[in-house]
Coordinates of C-alpha atoms in Angstrom, one line a residue:
Chain A
X1 CA -15.9 -11.4 -81.8
X2 CA -14.9 -15.1 -81.2
X3 CA -17.5 -17.7 -82.0
X4 CA -17.4 -21.3 -80.9
X5 CA -19.1 -23.5 -83.5
X6 CA -20.5 -26.9 -82.7
X7 CA -21.6 -29.4 -85.3
X8 CA -22.9 -33.0 -84.9
X9 CA -25.7 -33.4 -87.4
X10 CA -24.4 -36.6 -89.0
X11 CA -21.2 -38.6 -89.0
X12 CA -18.8 -35.8 -87.8
X13 CA -18.5 -34.4 -84.3
X14 CA -16.8 -31.0 -84.7
X15 CA -15.9 -27.8 -82.9
X16 CA -14.2 -24.7 -84.1
X17 CA -13.4 -21.2 -83.1
X18 CA -13.7 -18.4 -85.7
X19 CA -12.9 -14.8 -85.2
X20 CA -15.1 -12.3 -87.0
X21 CA -13.7 -8.8 -87.5
X22 CA -14.7 -6.1 -89.9
X23 CA -16.7 -8.5 -92.1
X24 CA -13.9 -11.1 -92.3
X25 CA -13.6 -14.6 -90.9
X26 CA -10.5 -16.2 -89.6
X27 CA -10.5 -19.8 -88.5
X28 CA -8.5 -20.0 -85.2
X29 CA -9.2 -23.7 -84.7
X30 CA -11.1 -26.5 -86.5
X31 CA -11.3 -29.9 -84.9
X32 CA -13.3 -32.8 -86.5
X33 CA -13.7 -36.3 -85.3
X34 CA -15.2 -38.5 -88.0
X35 CA -17.2 -41.7 -87.6
X36 CA -16.8 -42.5 -91.2
X37 CA -14.2 -45.2 -90.5
X38 CA -16.3 -46.6 -87.7
X39 CA -19.3 -46.8 -90.1
X40 CA -17.2 -48.2 -92.9
X41 CA -16.6 -51.3 -90.7
X42 CA -20.3 -51.9 -90.2
X43 CA -21.3 -50.7 -93.7
X44 CA -23.6 -48.1 -92.2
X45 CA -24.5 -45.9 -89.3
X46 CA -25.5 -47.6 -86.1
X47 CA -27.6 -44.8 -84.6
X48 CA -27.1 -45.4 -80.9
X49 CA -23.4 -45.9 -81.6
X50 CA -23.4 -42.7 -83.6
X51 CA -25.1 -40.8 -80.8
X52 CA -22.9 -42.4 -78.1
X53 CA -19.8 -41.7 -80.1
X54 CA -20.8 -38.0 -80.5
X55 CA -21.5 -37.9 -76.7
X56 CA -18.2 -39.4 -75.9
X57 CA -16.0 -37.1 -78.0
X58 CA -17.9 -33.8 -78.0
X59 CA -16.4 -32.5 -74.7
X60 CA -12.8 -33.3 -75.5
X61 CA -13.3 -31.9 -79.0
X62 CA -14.7 -28.6 -77.8
X63 CA -11.8 -28.4 -75.3
X64 CA -9.3 -29.0 -78.1
X65 CA -10.9 -26.3 -80.3
X66 CA -10.7 -23.7 -77.4
X67 CA -7.2 -24.6 -76.5
X68 CA -5.9 -24.5 -80.1
X69 CA -7.6 -21.1 -80.5
X70 CA -6.0 -19.9 -77.2
X71 CA -9.3 -18.7 -75.8
X72 CA -11.0 -19.7 -72.5
X73 CA -14.5 -18.6 -73.3
X74 CA -16.1 -17.5 -76.6
X75 CA -18.3 -14.4 -77.1
X76 CA -21.0 -16.4 -78.9
X77 CA -21.8 -20.1 -79.3
X78 CA -23.2 -21.3 -82.6
X79 CA -24.7 -24.8 -83.0
X80 CA -26.2 -26.8 -85.9
X81 CA -29.8 -27.4 -84.8
X82 CA -30.9 -29.1 -88.1
X83 CA -31.4 -30.7 -90.5
X84 CA -29.8 -34.1 -89.7
X85 CA -30.0 -37.3 -87.7
X86 CA -32.1 -36.4 -84.7
X87 CA -30.2 -38.4 -82.1
X88 CA -26.9 -36.9 -83.3
X89 CA -28.1 -33.4 -83.5
X90 CA -29.3 -33.5 -79.9
X91 CA -25.8 -34.2 -78.6
X92 CA -24.4 -30.9 -80.1
X93 CA -27.5 -28.9 -79.2
X94 CA -27.3 -30.1 -75.6
X95 CA -23.6 -29.4 -75.3
X96 CA -24.2 -25.9 -76.7
X97 CA -27.1 -25.3 -74.3
X98 CA -25.1 -26.4 -71.3
X99 CA -22.1 -24.2 -72.2
X100 CA -24.3 -21.2 -72.9
X101 CA -26.0 -21.6 -69.5
X102 CA -22.8 -22.2 -67.6
X103 CA -20.8 -19.4 -69.3
X104 CA -23.7 -17.0 -69.7
X105 CA -22.9 -16.6 -73.3
X106 CA -25.5 -15.9 -76.1
X107 CA -26.5 -18.8 -78.3
X108 CA -27.4 -18.9 -82.0
X109 CA -28.9 -21.8 -84.0
X110 CA -27.4 -22.5 -87.5
X111 CA -28.9 -24.5 -90.3
X112 CA -26.4 -27.1 -91.6
X113 CA -27.0 -25.9 -95.2
X114 CA -26.1 -22.3 -94.4
X115 CA -22.9 -23.7 -93.0
X116 CA -22.0 -25.4 -96.3
X117 CA -22.7 -22.2 -98.2
X118 CA -20.5 -20.1 -95.8
X119 CA -17.6 -22.5 -96.1
X120 CA -16.9 -20.3 -99.2
X121 CA -16.0 -17.3 -97.0
X122 CA -13.6 -19.2 -94.8
X123 CA -9.8 -18.6 -94.6
X124 CA -7.6 -20.3 -92.1
X125 CA -4.0 -19.6 -91.0
X126 CA -2.7 -22.2 -93.4
X127 CA -4.4 -20.5 -96.4
X128 CA -3.8 -17.0 -95.1
X129 CA -1.6 -16.0 -98.0
X130 CA -4.1 -17.4 -100.4
X131 CA -6.1 -14.3 -101.4
X132 CA -9.7 -15.2 -102.0
X133 CA -11.9 -12.9 -104.0
X134 CA -15.0 -11.7 -102.2
X135 CA -18.3 -13.3 -102.9
X136 CA -20.7 -10.8 -104.5
X137 CA -24.5 -10.8 -104.4
X138 CA -26.7 -12.0 -105.9
X139 CA -25.0 -15.3 -105.6
X140 CA -26.0 -18.8 -106.5
X141 CA -24.9 -21.8 -104.3
X142 CA -25.0 -25.4 -105.4
X143 CA -25.1 -27.6 -102.3
X144 CA -24.2 -31.2 -102.9
X145 CA -23.8 -33.7 -100.1
X146 CA -24.9 -37.1 -98.9
X147 CA -28.2 -35.7 -97.7
X148 CA -28.7 -32.6 -100.0
X149 CA -28.8 -31.4 -103.5
X150 CA -30.0 -27.8 -103.6
X151 CA -29.6 -24.7 -105.7
X152 CA -29.9 -21.7 -103.4
X153 CA -30.2 -18.1 -104.6
X154 CA -28.8 -15.4 -102.2
X155 CA -29.6 -11.8 -102.7
X156 CA -27.8 -10.8 -99.5
X157 CA -26.2 -12.3 -96.4
X158 CA -28.5 -14.9 -94.7
X159 CA -31.1 -14.5 -97.3
X160 CA -31.9 -17.8 -99.0
X161 CA -34.3 -18.9 -101.7
X162 CA -34.2 -22.5 -102.8
X163 CA -34.8 -22.4 -106.6
X164 CA -34.1 -26.1 -107.2
X165 CA -33.7 -29.3 -105.3
X166 CA -33.6 -33.1 -105.8
X167 CA -37.0 -34.7 -106.1
X168 CA -35.8 -38.0 -104.7
X169 CA -32.2 -39.0 -103.9
X170 CA -29.3 -36.6 -103.0
X171 CA -26.2 -36.7 -105.1
X172 CA -24.0 -38.2 -102.4
X173 CA -26.6 -40.8 -101.7
X174 CA -26.5 -41.8 -105.4
X175 CA -22.7 -42.1 -105.2
X176 CA -23.0 -44.3 -102.1
X177 CA -25.6 -46.5 -103.6
X178 CA -23.8 -47.0 -106.9
X179 CA -20.6 -47.8 -105.0
X180 CA -22.5 -50.4 -103.1
X181 CA -23.9 -51.9 -106.4
X182 CA -20.3 -52.2 -107.6
X183 CA -19.1 -53.6 -104.2
X184 CA -16.7 -50.7 -103.7
X185 CA -17.3 -49.8 -100.1
X186 CA -18.4 -46.8 -98.0
X187 CA -18.3 -43.8 -98.4
X188 CA -18.9 -44.1 -102.1
X189 CA -17.9 -40.6 -103.4
X190 CA -14.1 -40.8 -103.2
X191 CA -14.0 -44.5 -104.3
X192 CA -16.0 -43.8 -107.4
X193 CA -14.0 -40.7 -108.4
X194 CA -10.8 -42.6 -108.1
X195 CA -12.0 -45.3 -110.4
X196 CA -13.7 -42.7 -112.7
X197 CA -10.2 -41.2 -113.5
X198 CA -9.2 -44.5 -115.1
X199 CA -12.5 -45.2 -116.9
X200 CA -14.1 -43.9 -120.1
X201 CA -16.9 -41.3 -119.3
X202 CA -18.5 -42.0 -122.7
X203 CA -18.5 -45.8 -122.4
X204 CA -22.2 -46.0 -121.2
X205 CA -24.8 -43.4 -121.9
X206 CA -26.6 -43.1 -118.6
X207 CA -29.7 -40.9 -118.4
X208 CA -29.5 -37.2 -117.6
X209 CA -32.8 -36.8 -115.7
X210 CA -34.7 -33.5 -115.7
X211 CA -32.3 -31.8 -118.2
X212 CA -35.0 -31.0 -120.6
X213 CA -37.2 -29.5 -117.9
X214 CA -37.2 -25.8 -117.6
X215 CA -37.0 -25.9 -113.8
X216 CA -33.9 -26.3 -111.6
X217 CA -34.9 -29.5 -109.9
X218 CA -32.8 -32.7 -110.0
X219 CA -33.5 -36.4 -109.9
X220 CA -30.9 -39.1 -109.3
X221 CA -33.0 -42.1 -108.4
X222 CA -33.4 -43.1 -112.0
X223 CA -29.7 -42.9 -112.6
X224 CA -29.0 -45.2 -109.7
X225 CA -31.6 -47.7 -111.2
X226 CA -30.0 -47.3 -114.7
X227 CA -26.7 -48.4 -113.2
X228 CA -28.3 -51.3 -111.5
X229 CA -30.0 -52.5 -114.7
X230 CA -26.8 -52.0 -116.7
X231 CA -24.9 -54.3 -114.3
X232 CA -27.8 -56.8 -114.1
X233 CA -27.8 -57.1 -117.9
X234 CA -24.1 -58.0 -118.0
X235 CA -25.2 -61.3 -116.4
X236 CA -22.0 -61.8 -114.6
X237 CA -21.4 -62.3 -110.9
X238 CA -18.2 -60.3 -110.6
X239 CA -17.2 -57.2 -112.7
X240 CA -13.9 -56.7 -114.5
X241 CA -11.9 -53.8 -113.2
X242 CA -12.3 -52.1 -116.6
X243 CA -16.1 -52.4 -116.4
X244 CA -16.1 -50.9 -112.9
X245 CA -13.9 -48.0 -114.0
X246 CA -16.1 -47.3 -117.0
X247 CA -19.3 -47.5 -115.0
X248 CA -17.8 -45.1 -112.4
X249 CA -16.6 -42.7 -115.1
X250 CA -19.9 -42.7 -117.0
X251 CA -22.0 -42.4 -113.9
X252 CA -19.9 -39.5 -112.6
X253 CA -20.1 -37.8 -116.0
X254 CA -23.9 -38.1 -116.0
X255 CA -24.1 -36.6 -112.5
X256 CA -21.7 -33.7 -113.2
X257 CA -23.3 -33.0 -116.6
X258 CA -26.7 -32.4 -115.0
X259 CA -25.3 -30.4 -112.1
X260 CA -23.2 -28.1 -114.3
X261 CA -25.9 -27.5 -116.9
X262 CA -28.6 -26.7 -114.3
X263 CA -26.3 -24.5 -112.3
X264 CA -25.1 -22.4 -115.2
X265 CA -28.6 -22.1 -116.6
X266 CA -29.9 -20.9 -113.2
X267 CA -26.9 -18.5 -112.9
X268 CA -27.8 -16.9 -116.3
X269 CA -31.5 -16.7 -115.6
X270 CA -31.0 -14.9 -112.2
X271 CA -28.0 -12.9 -113.4
X272 CA -25.8 -13.8 -110.5
X273 CA -22.4 -12.3 -109.8
X274 CA -21.0 -15.4 -108.0
X275 CA -21.5 -19.1 -108.4
X276 CA -20.4 -21.1 -105.4
X277 CA -20.4 -24.7 -104.4
X278 CA -20.6 -26.4 -101.0
X279 CA -21.1 -29.8 -99.3
X280 CA -19.1 -33.0 -99.3
X281 CA -19.6 -33.7 -103.0
X282 CA -18.0 -30.3 -103.7
X283 CA -14.7 -32.1 -103.0
X284 CA -15.3 -34.1 -106.2
X285 CA -12.5 -33.0 -108.6
X286 CA -14.4 -33.6 -111.8
X287 CA -17.4 -31.4 -110.6
X288 CA -15.1 -28.6 -109.3
X289 CA -13.2 -28.4 -112.6
X290 CA -16.2 -28.9 -115.0
X291 CA -18.3 -26.3 -113.2
X292 CA -15.3 -23.9 -113.2
X293 CA -14.8 -24.3 -116.9
X294 CA -18.5 -23.9 -117.7
X295 CA -18.7 -20.7 -115.6
X296 CA -15.5 -19.3 -117.2
X297 CA -16.8 -20.0 -120.7
X298 CA -20.5 -19.1 -120.4
X299 CA -20.5 -16.5 -117.7
X300 CA -17.1 -14.7 -118.1
X301 CA -17.8 -11.9 -115.6
X302 CA -19.2 -14.2 -112.9
X303 CA -16.9 -15.2 -110.0
X304 CA -16.6 -18.9 -109.4
X305 CA -16.0 -19.6 -105.7
X306 CA -14.9 -22.9 -104.2
X307 CA -14.4 -23.6 -100.5
X308 CA -11.0 -24.9 -99.4
X309 CA -11.4 -28.7 -99.5
X310 CA -11.0 -29.0 -95.7
X311 CA -14.2 -27.0 -95.4
X312 CA -16.4 -28.9 -98.0
X313 CA -17.1 -31.8 -95.6
X314 CA -18.9 -31.3 -92.3
X315 CA -17.1 -29.1 -90.0
X316 CA -17.8 -26.5 -87.2
X317 CA -15.8 -23.6 -88.7
X318 CA -18.6 -23.0 -91.3
X319 CA -21.2 -23.2 -88.5
X320 CA -19.3 -20.6 -86.4
X321 CA -19.0 -18.3 -89.5
X322 CA -22.7 -18.3 -90.0
X323 CA -23.2 -17.9 -86.3
X324 CA -21.1 -14.7 -86.4
X325 CA -23.5 -13.1 -88.9
X326 CA -26.6 -14.2 -86.9
X327 CA -25.0 -12.9 -83.7
X328 CA -24.3 -9.5 -85.3
X329 CA -28.0 -9.3 -86.2
X330 CA -28.9 -10.5 -82.7
X331 CA -30.7 -13.7 -83.8
X332 CA -30.2 -15.2 -80.3
X333 CA -32.1 -18.2 -79.0
X334 CA -32.4 -18.6 -75.2
X335 CA -30.6 -21.8 -74.1
X336 CA -33.9 -23.0 -72.6
X337 CA -35.6 -22.8 -76.0
X338 CA -33.2 -24.2 -78.6
X339 CA -34.4 -27.4 -80.1
X340 CA -32.9 -29.9 -82.5
X341 CA -35.1 -30.1 -85.6
X342 CA -34.3 -33.0 -88.0
X343 CA -36.4 -31.4 -90.8
X344 CA -35.2 -27.8 -90.4
X345 CA -35.7 -25.9 -93.7
X346 CA -33.5 -23.2 -95.0
Chain B
X1 CA -75.1 -56.8 -112.3
X2 CA -71.4 -55.9 -112.4
X3 CA -70.0 -54.7 -109.1
X4 CA -67.5 -51.9 -109.0
X5 CA -64.1 -53.4 -108.9
X6 CA -62.4 -53.1 -105.5
X7 CA -58.6 -53.0 -105.1
X8 CA -57.0 -56.0 -103.6
X9 CA -56.0 -54.1 -100.6
X10 CA -59.5 -52.9 -100.0
X11 CA -60.8 -56.4 -100.3
X12 CA -58.3 -57.7 -97.8
X13 CA -59.1 -54.9 -95.5
X14 CA -62.8 -55.5 -95.7
X15 CA -62.4 -59.2 -94.8
X16 CA -59.9 -58.4 -92.1
X17 CA -58.0 -61.4 -93.4
X18 CA -54.4 -62.2 -94.1
X19 CA -54.1 -62.5 -97.8
X20 CA -51.2 -61.7 -100.1
X21 CA -51.1 -60.5 -103.7
X22 CA -48.9 -59.3 -106.5
X23 CA -49.5 -56.3 -108.6
X24 CA -47.3 -55.3 -111.5
X25 CA -47.0 -51.6 -112.2
X26 CA -45.6 -50.3 -115.4
X27 CA -44.7 -46.7 -114.6
X28 CA -44.0 -44.2 -111.9
X29 CA -47.6 -42.9 -112.3
X30 CA -49.0 -46.4 -111.8
X31 CA -46.9 -46.9 -108.7
X32 CA -48.2 -43.6 -107.3
X33 CA -51.8 -44.6 -108.0
X34 CA -51.3 -48.0 -106.4
X35 CA -49.9 -46.3 -103.3
X36 CA -52.8 -43.9 -103.2
X37 CA -55.2 -46.8 -103.2
X38 CA -53.3 -48.4 -100.4
X39 CA -53.2 -45.1 -98.5
X40 CA -57.0 -45.0 -98.4
X41 CA -57.1 -48.2 -96.3
X42 CA -55.0 -46.6 -93.5
X43 CA -56.6 -45.3 -90.4
X44 CA -53.6 -44.0 -88.5
X45 CA -51.3 -45.7 -86.0
X46 CA -50.0 -48.1 -88.6
X47 CA -46.4 -48.9 -89.4
X48 CA -45.9 -49.8 -93.0
X49 CA -42.7 -51.7 -93.7
X50 CA -41.4 -51.4 -97.3
X51 CA -38.9 -54.1 -98.3
X52 CA -37.0 -54.6 -101.6
X53 CA -33.8 -53.9 -103.4
X54 CA -32.4 -50.6 -104.5
X55 CA -34.5 -49.1 -107.3
X56 CA -37.7 -51.1 -106.8
X57 CA -39.8 -48.0 -106.2
X58 CA -40.1 -47.7 -102.4
X59 CA -39.6 -43.9 -102.3
X60 CA -42.0 -43.4 -105.2
X61 CA -44.6 -45.5 -103.3
X62 CA -44.2 -43.3 -100.2
X63 CA -44.6 -40.2 -102.4
X64 CA -47.8 -41.6 -103.8
X65 CA -49.0 -42.5 -100.3
X66 CA -48.2 -39.1 -98.9
X67 CA -49.8 -37.2 -101.8
X68 CA -53.0 -39.2 -101.3
X69 CA -53.0 -38.2 -97.7
X70 CA -52.7 -34.5 -98.7
X71 CA -49.0 -33.9 -98.4
X72 CA -48.0 -31.0 -100.6
X73 CA -44.3 -30.5 -100.3
X74 CA -41.3 -32.6 -101.4
X75 CA -41.1 -36.3 -100.5
X76 CA -37.5 -37.3 -100.8
X77 CA -35.4 -40.2 -99.8
X78 CA -34.5 -39.9 -96.1
X79 CA -31.5 -42.2 -96.4
X80 CA -29.2 -39.7 -94.7
X81 CA -31.4 -37.9 -92.2
X82 CA -33.1 -41.2 -91.1
X83 CA -36.6 -39.7 -90.9
X84 CA -38.7 -37.0 -92.6
X85 CA -42.0 -35.9 -91.1
X86 CA -44.8 -34.6 -93.4
X87 CA -48.1 -33.1 -92.4
X88 CA -51.1 -34.5 -94.4
X89 CA -54.7 -33.3 -94.3
X90 CA -55.6 -35.2 -91.1
X91 CA -52.6 -37.4 -90.5
X92 CA -48.9 -37.0 -90.0
X93 CA -46.6 -39.2 -92.1
X94 CA -43.2 -40.3 -90.7
X95 CA -41.1 -41.4 -93.6
X96 CA -38.1 -43.4 -92.4
X97 CA -35.3 -45.0 -94.3
X98 CA -33.0 -47.3 -92.4
X99 CA -30.8 -48.3 -95.3
X100 CA -27.7 -46.9 -93.6
X101 CA -28.4 -48.4 -90.2
X102 CA -27.2 -51.7 -89.0
X103 CA -27.5 -53.6 -85.8
X104 CA -29.2 -50.9 -83.8
X105 CA -30.9 -51.2 -80.5
X106 CA -34.0 -49.3 -81.5
X107 CA -35.1 -48.5 -78.0
X108 CA -32.0 -46.3 -77.6
X109 CA -32.6 -44.5 -80.8
X110 CA -34.8 -41.8 -79.3
X111 CA -37.3 -41.8 -82.1
X112 CA -40.2 -43.3 -80.1
X113 CA -41.7 -39.9 -79.6
X114 CA -42.3 -39.7 -83.4
X115 CA -44.0 -43.1 -83.6
X116 CA -46.7 -43.7 -81.0
X117 CA -49.5 -41.4 -82.0
X118 CA -52.8 -42.5 -83.5
X119 CA -52.8 -39.7 -86.1
X120 CA -49.4 -40.9 -87.4
X121 CA -48.6 -43.3 -90.1
X122 CA -45.0 -44.6 -90.1
X123 CA -43.6 -45.7 -93.4
X124 CA -40.2 -47.4 -93.2
X125 CA -38.0 -48.1 -96.2
X126 CA -35.8 -51.2 -95.7
X127 CA -38.3 -51.9 -92.9
X128 CA -37.3 -55.5 -92.2
X129 CA -34.5 -54.2 -90.1
X130 CA -36.9 -52.6 -87.6
X131 CA -39.8 -55.0 -87.9
X132 CA -39.3 -56.5 -84.5
X133 CA -39.0 -53.1 -82.8
X134 CA -42.0 -51.6 -84.5
X135 CA -44.2 -54.5 -83.7
X136 CA -44.3 -53.4 -80.1
X137 CA -45.9 -50.2 -81.1
X138 CA -48.1 -50.6 -84.0
X139 CA -50.2 -52.6 -86.3
X140 CA -47.5 -53.4 -88.9
X141 CA -48.1 -54.0 -92.6
X142 CA -45.4 -55.4 -94.9
X143 CA -45.1 -54.6 -98.6
X144 CA -42.4 -56.1 -100.8
X145 CA -41.1 -54.6 -103.9
X146 CA -39.3 -56.4 -106.8
X147 CA -37.9 -55.5 -110.2
X148 CA -40.1 -56.7 -113.1
X149 CA -38.9 -58.4 -116.2
X150 CA -38.9 -55.2 -118.3
X151 CA -37.0 -52.2 -117.0
X152 CA -40.2 -50.1 -116.5
X153 CA -41.9 -52.8 -114.5
X154 CA -42.0 -53.1 -110.7
X155 CA -43.9 -55.7 -108.7
X156 CA -45.7 -54.8 -105.4
X157 CA -46.3 -57.8 -103.1
X158 CA -48.8 -57.2 -100.3
X159 CA -48.7 -59.4 -97.3
X160 CA -51.7 -58.3 -95.3

C-alpha cells in the first residue's frame, strides 16, 4: 500500500510517499518546504503569509513527492487535520480533500502528535542498511516541540494515553523565548544548543519545576522567567559571549534534567519496554544523549528509540506512516466531512 | 456601617466609567484570584487584550479567568498554535497568543468565525498587535502586566 502524506500544520509544507508492507514502512519520498527562514527575517510568523506560502507551494511539493516516489496515484491519502495553526492546517486539508475527490482515493486524518511518535518507525532508502530495533509495547513517548511537551503511554498501535504534559509553555517555546531574551535569533533551539556546548551547565542553578511532584506534568514558564530575572540582575545592556554561553548551557541543563528524570520515572512506573522521543526538540543532542544514558543505566532491558534526525522536525513521511495504520483499520473520513481542528486532541 | 469591599474592576464596571488602576499581586494564586474577580465582570462578546513583557503573568491570568468561568481542562500558552478554545459553563473562551505574529492583515487570517459570538470571550496575549483589528468586532478591554520590584511580584494595570 502506498500512502501520500500531507502536512501543513505550522511552518513546514510537506508531502511524502510511504510504502507499507507486512508491518514495515519504507519512505519512498519526503519533501519539505520550510518557512523558518522566511519567518526568521520577520522574527515571527505572518499568518496570512504563512497560509499563502503553504498555498503556493503545496501543489508543486505534492507533485515532487509523487514523482520522486515514481507513482502516479497513491492508494490512500493521509493528512494532518490538527492540532496547529488553523489557517495553515486548512491548506493541507483542502489539498487532500481535492485529491481524494478527484482520484477517488480514501482519505484518513492524522493527529500531528501521532506523527511525531511514529517517526520512530521510519526507515528511508538512505538509512536502509541501518537496522533499527522494533518498538515493543507498552511504550512511552516523550514528545517535545515548539508547541508540545507530552508524555504519551502506548499499550498498542494507535492507542494513546497522555500521562503528563506541560501546564504552561512547551519546551521549544521556552527555547525560543530564552533565545529572544539573549538576542540570539529564531528559531531558538539550535542556537541555544550551539552556545550551550561552550558554556558551563553548572554556572547558574536555574529552577527544575515540578521535579518534586509525583505526577508527570511539566512547567517551563517559571524557568523562562528565571532566565529573564538572572539577566536583568546583571544590570548590563549587552551580555558577554561567556555569559550567553553559560546561560544557554545552564538553561539547557535544567530543561534536559527535568525531561530525563520525569521520563525515566514514568517508564519505571508503567514498566514500559520502549522509551521513544519525537518532535523538533528531539533533535537536541544533549537531550538525545542524556535520555539514552539514563535509560541504559536505570532501565537496562528497555529499548531506547530515537527517530532519524530528518524525521524529528515536521514532515509528511511520519503522517503517511500513521495514515497507513489508520487505513489498515479502515478509519476513513469522507472527503466532504474532513475538517481542520486547531485544538485536536490525541 | 462598613460596606463590603468591591474590587476595583467591579467599581469601574458599576460606574461605566473609564478609570485605571494598579494592583500588585505577590504569587501565582493571587494572580489567579485577581483574574477570577475580573472574569466575573465579563458578560460575553468582549475582547480582552493582555499586554506586557515575557514572564509578567499573562498566561497565568488567562488560566485564572478560564477557571472562574468553569473551564476544567488545561490552559496553556498558545504561542505556537495561535489560538486555543475552551468551553466554560456558559461561555466559550478563545485564548489567543500573537507573540509569534508580525505585520499581519488580520482580515485575511480566517479567524473571524471564532470571534464574533456573544457567548464568546476573546483573550489575546500580546494584544496590542491586534487591538485595531479587534476593535471592529468587540468591546475591548486592555490590561497591562509588569514585573514588580521583587521577583515574586507582578503588577496588573487596568485601563477600563
